[in-house]
Coordinates of N, CA and C in Angstrom, one line a residue:
M1098 N 10.0 26.9 21.7 CA 10.2 25.2 21.2 C 11.2 25.3 20.5
T1099 N 11.9 25.0 20.4 CA 13.8 24.4 20.1 C 13.4 23.5 18.5
F1100 N 14.4 23.8 17.7 CA 14.2 23.3 16.3 C 14.7 21.3 16.4
L1101 N 15.2 21.2 17.4 CA 14.8 19.8 17.4 C 13.7 18.9 17.8
L1102 N 13.5 19.8 18.9 CA 12.0 19.5 19.8 C 10.8 19.3 18.1
L1103 N 11.3 20.8 16.8 CA 10.2 20.7 15.8 C 10.3 19.3 15.3
L1104 N 11.6 19.0 15.2 CA 12.1 17.8 14.0 C 11.5 17.0 14.6
E1105 N 11.2 16.5 15.8 CA 11.2 15.3 16.3 C 9.4 15.7 16.4
W1106 N 8.6 16.5 16.7 CA 7.1 16.5 16.2 C 6.7 16.4 14.2
F1107 N 7.3 17.0 13.7 CA 7.6 16.6 12.2 C 7.5 15.3 11.8
G1108 N 8.9 14.5 12.7 CA 8.6 12.7 11.7 C 7.4 12.3 12.4
F1109 N 6.8 12.6 14.4 CA 6.2 12.1 14.2 C 4.5 12.4 14.1
G1110 N 4.4 13.2 13.3 CA 3.2 13.6 12.6 C 3.2 12.6 11.5
S1111 N 4.6 12.8 10.8 CA 4.7 12.2 9.0 C 4.5 10.9 9.4
T1112 N 4.8 10.0 10.5 CA 4.6 9.0 10.9 C 3.0 8.3 11.1
V1113 N 2.7 9.5 11.9 CA 0.9 8.7 12.4 C 0.6 8.9 10.8
A1114 N 0.6 10.1 9.8 CA -0.5 10.0 8.8 C 0.1 9.1 7.6
G1115 N 1.0 8.6 7.7 CA 1.6 7.5 7.2 C 1.0 5.8 7.2
I1116 N 0.9 6.2 8.9 CA -0.6 5.1 9.2 C -1.7 5.0 8.7
I1117 N -2.5 6.4 9.1 CA -3.4 6.3 8.0 C -3.8 6.3 6.8
G1118 N -2.9 6.7 6.1 CA -2.9 6.3 5.3 C -2.5 5.1 4.4
S1119 N -1.9 4.4 5.1 CA -1.8 3.0 4.7 C -3.2 2.3 4.9
F1120 N -3.5 2.5 6.1 CA -4.9 2.0 6.3 C -6.0 2.3 5.3
C1121 N -6.1 4.0 5.3 CA -7.3 4.1 4.5 C -7.1 3.7 2.6
V1122 N -6.1 4.3 2.5 CA -5.6 3.2 1.0 C -6.1 1.7 0.4
G1123 N -5.1 1.0 1.8 CA -5.2 0.0 1.3 C -6.5 -0.6 1.5
A1124 N -7.6 -0.2 2.4 CA -9.0 -0.6 2.4 C -9.7 -0.2 1.7
L1125 N -9.4 0.6 1.0 CA -10.1 1.4 -0.2 C -9.8 0.4 -1.4
S1126 N -9.0 0.0 -1.5 CA -8.0 -0.7 -3.0 C -8.4 -2.4 -2.6
D1127 N -8.9 -2.7 -2.0 CA -9.8 -4.2 -1.0 C -10.7 -4.1 -1.5
T1128 N -11.8 -3.1 -1.7 CA -13.2 -3.5 -2.0 C -13.7 -3.7 -3.4
R1129 N -14.8 -4.2 -4.0 CA -14.5 -4.9 -5.1 C -14.3 -4.1 -6.4
R1130 N -14.6 -2.6 -5.7 CA -15.3 -1.9 -6.9 C -13.4 -1.2 -7.7
F1131 N -12.5 -1.5 -6.6 CA -11.5 -0.9 -6.9 C -10.0 -2.0 -7.1
Q1132 N -11.0 -3.4 -6.8 CA -10.0 -4.5 -6.3 C -8.7 -4.9 -7.9
R1133 N -9.4 -3.8 -9.1 CA -8.2 -4.1 -10.4 C -7.7 -2.7 -10.5
S1134 N -7.6 -1.6 -9.6 CA -6.9 -0.8 -9.6 C -5.7 -0.1 -9.1
V1135 N -5.0 -1.1 -8.6 CA -3.9 -0.8 -8.0 C -2.7 0.3 -8.5
E1136 N -2.4 -0.1 -9.6 CA -1.7 0.9 -10.4 C -2.1 2.5 -10.2
I1137 N -3.5 2.6 -10.5 CA -4.1 4.0 -10.4 C -4.1 4.4 -8.7
F1138 N -3.8 3.8 -8.4 CA -3.9 4.3 -6.5 C -2.4 4.7 -6.4
M1139 N -1.7 3.9 -6.9 CA -0.1 3.7 -7.1 C 0.6 5.2 -7.6
I1140 N -0.4 5.2 -8.4 CA 0.5 6.4 -9.1 C -0.5 7.5 -8.4
A1141 N -1.6 7.7 -7.9 CA -1.9 9.0 -7.5 C -1.4 9.2 -6.7
S1142 N -0.9 8.2 -5.1 CA -0.5 8.3 -4.5 C 0.9 9.1 -4.4
L1143 N 1.5 8.1 -5.1 CA 3.3 8.8 -5.8 C 3.0 10.0 -5.8
I1144 N 2.3 10.6 -6.9 CA 2.2 12.0 -7.4 C 1.8 13.0 -6.3
G1145 N 0.7 12.4 -5.4 CA 0.4 13.4 -4.4 C 1.7 13.7 -3.0
C1146 N 2.2 12.4 -3.4 CA 3.7 12.6 -2.3 C 4.8 13.2 -2.6
I1147 N 4.7 13.3 -4.2 CA 6.1 14.2 -5.0 C 5.7 15.8 -5.2
L1148 N 4.0 16.3 -5.0 CA 3.9 17.0 -5.1 C 4.1 17.7 -3.4
S1149 N 4.1 17.4 -2.6 CA 4.4 17.5 -0.6 C 5.4 17.6 -0.8
I1150 N 6.7 16.7 -1.6 CA 7.9 17.1 -1.1 C 8.3 18.2 -2.0
I1151 N 7.8 18.6 -3.4 CA 8.2 20.2 -4.0 C 7.7 21.2 -2.9
W1152 N 6.2 21.2 -2.2 CA 5.6 22.1 -1.3 C 7.1 21.9 -0.6
F1153 N 7.0 21.0 0.0 CA 8.2 21.3 1.2 C 9.7 21.9 0.8
E1154 N 10.1 21.7 -0.7 CA 11.5 21.8 -1.1 C 11.6 23.5 -0.8
L1155 N 10.2 23.9 -1.5 CA 10.0 25.7 -1.6 C 10.3 26.2 -0.4
C1156 N 9.5 25.0 0.6 CA 9.8 25.7 1.9 C 11.1 25.8 2.9
V1157 N 12.4 25.7 2.0 CA 13.6 25.4 2.7 C 14.3 25.4 1.6
H1158 N 15.3 25.6 2.3 CA 16.9 25.4 1.4 C 17.3 24.7 0.6
T1159 N 17.6 24.3 -0.9 CA 17.9 23.5 -1.4 C 19.3 23.7 -2.4
T1160 N 19.5 22.5 -2.9 CA 20.4 22.7 -4.1 C 20.7 23.5 -5.1
F1161 N 19.2 24.6 -5.2 CA 19.0 25.1 -6.6 C 18.9 26.5 -5.7
F1162 N 18.3 26.6 -4.7 CA 17.8 27.9 -4.2 C 18.6 28.0 -2.8
E1163 N 19.1 29.2 -2.3 CA 19.8 29.2 -0.9 C 18.6 29.8 0.1
K1164 N 17.5 30.0 -0.7 CA 16.8 30.9 0.4 C 15.3 30.1 0.2
P1165 N 14.5 29.9 1.1 CA 12.8 29.5 0.2 C 12.2 30.4 -0.3
I1166 N 11.4 29.8 -1.3 CA 10.7 30.2 -2.3 C 9.3 31.1 -1.4
L1167 N 8.9 29.8 -0.9 CA 7.4 29.8 -0.1 C 7.6 30.7 1.4
S1168 N 6.7 30.5 2.4 CA 6.9 30.9 3.4 C 7.0 29.9 4.4
S1169 N 8.6 29.8 5.2 CA 8.9 28.5 5.7 C 8.6 28.9 7.4
T1170 N 7.6 28.0 7.7 CA 6.8 28.2 9.2 C 6.6 26.6 9.3
P1171 N 6.8 26.8 10.4 CA 6.4 25.1 11.1 C 5.1 24.7 11.2
I1172 N 4.2 25.4 10.4 CA 2.7 25.0 10.3 C 3.1 24.3 8.8
S1173 N 4.0 25.5 8.0 CA 3.9 24.8 6.5 C 4.8 23.4 5.9
I1174 N 6.0 23.7 6.8 CA 6.6 22.9 7.0 C 6.2 21.5 7.7
G1175 N 5.2 21.5 8.6 CA 4.1 19.9 9.9 C 3.3 19.9 8.7
L1176 N 2.7 20.7 7.5 CA 1.6 19.9 6.7 C 2.2 19.5 5.3
S1177 N 3.5 19.8 5.3 CA 4.0 19.3 3.7 C 4.6 18.0 4.0
T1178 N 5.0 18.2 5.5 CA 5.8 16.7 5.5 C 4.6 15.8 5.8
A1179 N 3.4 16.3 6.6 CA 2.0 14.7 6.9 C 1.8 14.6 5.8
L1180 N 1.4 15.4 4.5 CA 1.0 15.0 3.5 C 2.1 14.1 3.1
A1181 N 3.1 14.1 2.9 CA 4.2 13.6 2.1 C 4.1 11.8 2.7
G1182 N 4.1 11.9 3.9 CA 3.9 10.9 4.7 C 2.8 10.1 4.5
F1183 N 1.8 10.6 4.3 CA 0.5 10.2 4.3 C 0.5 9.5 3.1
F1184 N 1.0 10.0 1.9 CA 0.8 9.6 0.3 C 1.8 8.4 0.4
Q1185 N 2.7 8.7 1.1 CA 4.3 7.8 1.0 C 3.4 6.3 1.8
G1186 N 3.0 6.6 3.0 CA 2.2 5.4 3.3 C 1.1 4.8 2.6
A1187 N 0.6 5.6 2.3 CA -1.0 5.3 1.4 C 0.0 4.2 0.2
S1188 N 1.3 3.8 -0.5 CA 1.8 3.6 -1.3 C 2.0 2.3 -1.3
T1189 N 2.7 2.2 -0.2 CA 3.1 0.9 0.6 C 2.6 0.0 0.6
P1190 N 1.2 -0.2 1.2 CA 0.2 -1.5 0.6 C 0.3 -1.6 -1.0
L1191 N 0.0 -1.0 -1.3 CA -0.4 -0.9 -3.0 C 1.1 -1.6 -3.8
I1192 N 2.5 -1.0 -3.6 CA 3.7 -1.2 -3.5 C 3.4 -3.2 -3.5
Y1193 N 3.8 -3.5 -1.9 CA 3.5 -5.0 -1.5 C 2.4 -5.8 -2.6
E1194 N 1.5 -5.0 -2.8 CA 0.3 -6.0 -3.3 C 0.4 -6.1 -5.0
A1195 N 1.3 -5.7 -5.8 CA 1.4 -5.3 -6.8 C 2.9 -5.8 -7.2
L1196 N 3.9 -6.2 -6.5 CA 4.8 -7.0 -6.4 C 4.7 -8.5 -6.1
A1197 N 3.4 -8.7 -5.5 CA 3.4 -9.8 -5.3 C 2.5 -10.1 -6.8
E1198 N 1.8 -9.3 -7.1 CA 1.2 -10.0 -8.1 C 2.1 -10.0 -9.7
T1199 N 3.1 -9.4 -9.3 CA 3.8 -9.2 -10.4 C 4.8 -10.7 -10.7
M1200 N 4.9 -10.9 -9.4 CA 6.4 -12.2 -9.1 C 5.2 -13.5 -9.0
F1201 N 4.2 -13.1 -9.0 CA 3.0 -14.7 -8.9 C 3.8 -15.5 -10.0
P1202 N 3.8 -17.2 -9.8 CA 3.5 -17.5 -8.8 C 4.2 -17.9 -7.5
L1203 N 5.3 -17.4 -7.3 CA 6.5 -17.0 -6.7 C 5.4 -16.9 -5.3
P1204 N 6.6 -17.3 -4.0 CA 5.5 -17.0 -3.0 C 5.4 -15.6 -2.4
E1205 N 4.7 -14.8 -1.8 CA 4.7 -13.4 -1.8 C 5.9 -13.4 -0.3
A1206 N 5.8 -14.2 0.5 CA 7.8 -13.8 1.2 C 8.6 -13.7 0.5
I1207 N 8.9 -13.8 -1.1 CA 9.7 -13.9 -1.5 C 9.8 -12.4 -2.2
S1208 N 8.6 -11.6 -2.1 CA 8.2 -10.4 -3.1 C 8.1 -9.5 -1.5
A1209 N 7.9 -9.4 -0.4 CA 7.9 -9.0 0.9 C 9.4 -8.8 1.1
L1210 N 10.5 -10.1 1.4 CA 11.8 -9.8 1.4 C 12.7 -8.8 0.5
A1211 N 11.9 -9.1 -1.1 CA 12.7 -8.2 -1.5 C 12.8 -6.7 -1.5
I1212 N 11.0 -6.4 -1.2 CA 11.2 -4.5 -0.8 C 11.7 -4.3 0.4
N1213 N 11.3 -5.2 1.6 CA 12.7 -5.0 2.9 C 13.6 -4.7 2.5
Q1214 N 14.5 -5.7 1.9 CA 15.6 -5.7 1.6 C 16.4 -4.3 1.2
W1215 N 15.5 -4.2 -0.2 CA 15.8 -2.9 -0.8 C 16.0 -1.4 0.1
N1216 N 14.8 -1.5 1.1 CA 14.6 -0.4 2.2 C 15.3 -0.3 2.9
N1217 N 15.8 -1.4 3.4 CA 17.2 -1.5 4.2 C 18.6 -1.1 4.0
V1218 N 19.0 -1.7 2.8 CA 20.2 -0.9 1.9 C 19.8 0.5 1.4
S1219 N 18.7 1.0 0.8 CA 18.6 2.4 0.6 C 18.3 3.6 1.8
S1220 N 18.3 2.2 2.9 CA 18.1 3.5 4.1 C 19.8 3.9 5.1
L1221 N 20.5 2.8 4.6 CA 21.6 3.0 5.3 C 22.3 4.0 4.4
V1222 N 22.2 3.6 3.0 CA 22.7 5.1 2.1 C 22.4 6.3 2.8
L1223 N 20.9 6.5 3.1 CA 20.7 7.8 2.9 C 20.8 8.1 4.4
L1224 N 21.0 7.3 5.0 CA 21.7 7.7 6.2 C 23.1 7.8 6.5
F1225 N 23.9 7.5 5.7 CA 25.4 8.0 5.6 C 25.4 9.5 4.9
V1226 N 24.5 9.9 3.8 CA 24.2 10.5 3.3 C 23.8 11.9 3.9
A1227 N 23.1 11.8 4.5 CA 21.9 12.5 5.2 C 23.1 14.1 6.3
P1228 N 24.2 13.5 7.1 CA 24.5 14.2 8.2 C 25.4 15.3 7.4
H1229 N 25.9 14.9 6.5 CA 26.6 15.6 5.3 C 26.3 16.5 4.5
Q1230 N 25.0 16.3 3.8 CA 24.5 16.8 2.4 C 22.6 16.4 2.8
D1231 N 22.8 17.4 3.6 CA 20.8 18.0 3.7 C 20.1 18.7 2.3
K1232 N 21.0 19.5 1.9 CA 20.4 19.7 0.4 C 20.7 18.7 -0.6
L1233 N 21.1 17.9 -0.8 CA 21.2 16.4 -1.3 C 20.6 15.4 -0.8
M1234 N 20.7 15.5 0.2 CA 19.4 14.6 0.5 C 17.9 14.7 0.1
N1235 N 17.1 16.0 0.1 CA 16.5 16.5 -0.6 C 15.7 16.3 -2.0
L1236 N 17.3 16.6 -2.8 CA 17.1 16.0 -3.7 C 16.9 14.8 -4.3
L1237 N 17.6 13.8 -3.9 CA 17.6 12.5 -3.5 C 16.2 11.7 -3.4
V1238 N 15.5 12.2 -2.3 CA 14.3 12.1 -2.8 C 13.4 12.4 -3.6
L1239 N 13.5 13.7 -3.8 CA 12.7 13.7 -4.9 C 13.2 12.9 -5.8
I1240 N 13.9 12.6 -6.2 CA 14.2 11.8 -7.7 C 13.8 10.7 -7.3
V1241 N 14.0 10.1 -6.0 CA 13.4 8.5 -6.4 C 12.7 8.3 -6.0
V1242 N 11.5 9.4 -5.5 CA 9.5 9.5 -5.6 C 9.7 9.8 -7.2
G1243 N 9.7 10.5 -8.2 CA 10.2 11.0 -9.2 C 10.0 9.2 -10.3
A1244 N 11.0 8.7 -9.9 CA 11.4 7.7 -11.0 C 10.7 6.1 -10.2
C1245 N 10.0 6.0 -8.6 CA 9.2 5.0 -9.2 C 7.7 5.4 -9.6
I1246 N 7.5 6.9 -10.0 CA 6.5 7.3 -10.4 C 6.6 6.4 -12.0
L1247 N 7.6 6.9 -12.9 CA 7.7 6.5 -13.9 C 8.1 4.5 -13.8
M1248 N 8.7 4.6 -13.2 CA 8.5 2.5 -13.0 C 7.2 2.4 -13.0
V1249 N 6.0 2.8 -12.2 CA 4.9 2.1 -12.0 C 4.1 2.5 -13.2
C1250 N 4.4 3.3 -13.8 CA 3.6 3.9 -15.1 C 4.2 2.7 -16.4
V1251 N 5.3 2.1 -16.3 CA 5.9 1.6 -17.5 C 5.4 0.2 -17.1
S1252 N 4.6 -0.4 -15.7 CA 4.9 -1.8 -15.2 C 3.4 -2.0 -15.6
L1253 N 3.1 -3.5 -15.2 CA 1.6 -3.9 -16.1 C 1.2 -5.2 -14.8
V1254 N 0.0 -4.7 -14.1 CA 0.6 -5.9 -13.1 C -1.8 -6.6 -13.5
L1255 N -1.6 -8.3 -13.9 CA -2.1 -8.8 -14.3 C -2.9 -9.6 -14.1
Y1256 N -2.8 -9.7 -12.1 CA -3.8 -9.8 -11.2 C -4.3 -11.5 -11.4
E1257 N -3.1 -12.3 -11.6 CA -3.0 -13.7 -11.9 C -3.5 -14.2 -10.5
R1258 N -2.5 -13.5 -9.4 CA -2.8 -14.4 -8.2 C -4.4 -13.8 -7.8
R1259 N -4.9 -12.6 -7.8 CA -5.8 -12.3 -7.4 C -7.0 -13.7 -8.1
D1260 N -7.1 -13.5 -9.3 CA -8.0 -14.3 -9.9 C -7.4 -15.7 -9.5
E1261 N -6.4 -16.3 -9.1 CA -6.1 -17.5 -9.1 C -6.6 -17.7 -6.9
N1262 N -6.9 -16.8 -6.7 CA -7.1 -16.6 -5.2 C -9.0 -16.9 -5.2
Q1263 N -9.7 -15.9 -5.6 CA -10.8 -16.0 -6.6 C -11.8 -17.2 -7.0
R1264 N -10.6 -18.2 -7.0 CA -11.2 -19.5 -7.6 C -11.2 -20.7 -7.0
K1265 N -10.0 -20.1 -6.0 CA -9.8 -21.2 -5.0 C -10.9 -21.3 -4.4
L1266 N -11.0 -19.5 -4.3 CA -12.6 -19.2 -3.0 C -13.9 -19.9 -3.9
F1267 N -14.1 -19.5 -4.6 CA -15.4 -20.3 -5.4 C -15.1 -21.8 -5.5
G1268 N -14.4 -22.3 -5.3 CA -14.2 -23.4 -5.4 C -14.7 -24.4 -4.1
K1269 N -14.2 -24.0 -3.0 CA -14.1 -23.7 -1.5 C -15.9 -24.1 -1.4
Q1270 N -16.2 -23.0 -1.7 CA -18.0 -22.2 -1.4 C -18.9 -23.2 -2.5
Q1271 N -18.1 -24.2 -3.7 CA -18.8 -24.7 -4.5 C -19.2 -26.2 -3.8
E1272 N -18.0 -26.8 -3.1 CA -18.2 -27.9 -2.4 C -19.3 -27.8 -1.1
V1273 N -18.8 -26.5 -0.3 CA -19.9 -26.7 0.7 C -20.7 -26.3 0.2
L1274 N -21.6 -25.9 -0.8 CA -23.1 -26.2 -0.9 C -22.9 -27.6 -1.4
N1275 N -22.4 -28.3 -2.1 CA -22.8 -29.4 -3.1 C -23.0 -30.5 -1.5
D1276 N -21.9 -30.0 -0.3 CA -22.3 -30.7 1.1 C -23.4 -30.5 1.6
D1277 N -24.0 -29.5 1.2 CA -25.3 -29.0 2.3 C -26.7 -29.7 1.6
D1278 N -26.3 -29.7 -0.3 CA -27.4 -30.4 -0.9 C -27.4 -32.1 -0.4
N1279 N -26.1 -32.4 -0.9 CA -26.1 -33.8 -0.3 C -27.2 -34.2 1.2
S1280 N -26.4 -33.1 2.1 CA -27.0 -33.5 3.4 C -28.8 -33.1 3.6
S1281 N -29.5 -32.2 2.5 CA -30.4 -31.9 2.6 C -30.9 -33.5 1.9
T1282 N -30.8 -33.6 0.9 CA -31.3 -35.1 0.3 C -31.3 -36.1 1.1
C1283 N -30.0 -36.2 1.7 CA -30.1 -37.5 3.0 C -31.0 -37.4 4.0
V1284 N -31.3 -36.2 4.4 CA -32.4 -35.6 5.3 C -33.7 -36.1 5.1
D1285 N -34.2 -35.5 3.6 CA -35.7 -36.1 2.3 C -35.4 -37.2 2.7
T1286 N -34.6 -37.9 2.2 CA -34.8 -39.8 2.4 C -35.0 -40.5 3.1
A1287 N -34.3 -40.0 4.3 CA -34.4 -40.4 5.6 C -36.3 -40.0 6.1
I1288 N -36.5 -38.9 5.6 CA -37.9 -38.3 6.0 C -38.8 -39.5 5.3
H1289 N -38.7 -39.6 4.0 CA -39.1 -40.1 3.5 C -39.4 -41.7 3.6
H1290 N -38.6 -42.2 4.2 CA -38.5 -43.7 4.5 C -39.3 -44.0 5.6
R1291 N -39.2 -42.7 6.6 CA -39.9 -43.4 8.0 C -41.7 -42.6 7.7
N1292 N -42.1 -42.0 6.7 CA -43.6 -41.6 6.4 C -43.7 -43.2 5.5
L1293 N -42.7 -43.4 5.1 CA -43.7 -45.1 4.3 C -43.4 -46.0 5.8
K1294 N -43.1 -45.9 6.5 CA -42.8 -47.0 7.3 C -44.2 -46.9 8.4
L1295 N -44.4 -45.9 8.4 CA -45.7 -45.0 9.4 C -46.8 -45.6 8.1
R1296 N -46.9 -45.3 7.2 CA -47.9 -45.3 6.1 C -48.3 -47.1 6.4
L1297 N -47.5 -48.0 6.7 CA -47.4 -49.3 5.9 C -48.1 -49.9 7.7
M1298 N -47.6 -49.2 8.9 CA -48.0 -49.6 10.2 C -49.4 -49.5 9.9

């Protein structure tokens, strides 16, 4: 198996793991028990991501070490990149959710646009850096994830958007219940009038 083919499989595995992580953690954080634990999930996901990246860094040559410290095999590199992809994917829906909460009452489209544009800009920068500085690229990824952990630790999510959505949902449920009560009252009244007519007859 050639080196380029291995790289393709590493990228494929990381992408699939990211999709799985995004689905699993996103669904878990939406459950009633963890609805207000977005920050905790983000920090846990990013810590898992940075630990996986450190494992990968120790398996390849870096800015600090010319030779790998740990065993550099396709299995170790594949597992480390897959885990990094899993945890990075797990943090993605949480970051979108947290930014939407932070920017409330602004529309969610603005927060999503901000993240997407930042991703595009950073991807362009890394694309220009990667072909010439592979060691620096690994270090930059490590620094960026570390900076993300620090920013999440000092941020505060107030969940005002979630509270507002729950208030609206509760209001709609109350309206439905009131409509049902009114319908039941009308039916009971009609039945009562019919019974009276039957008695009079």
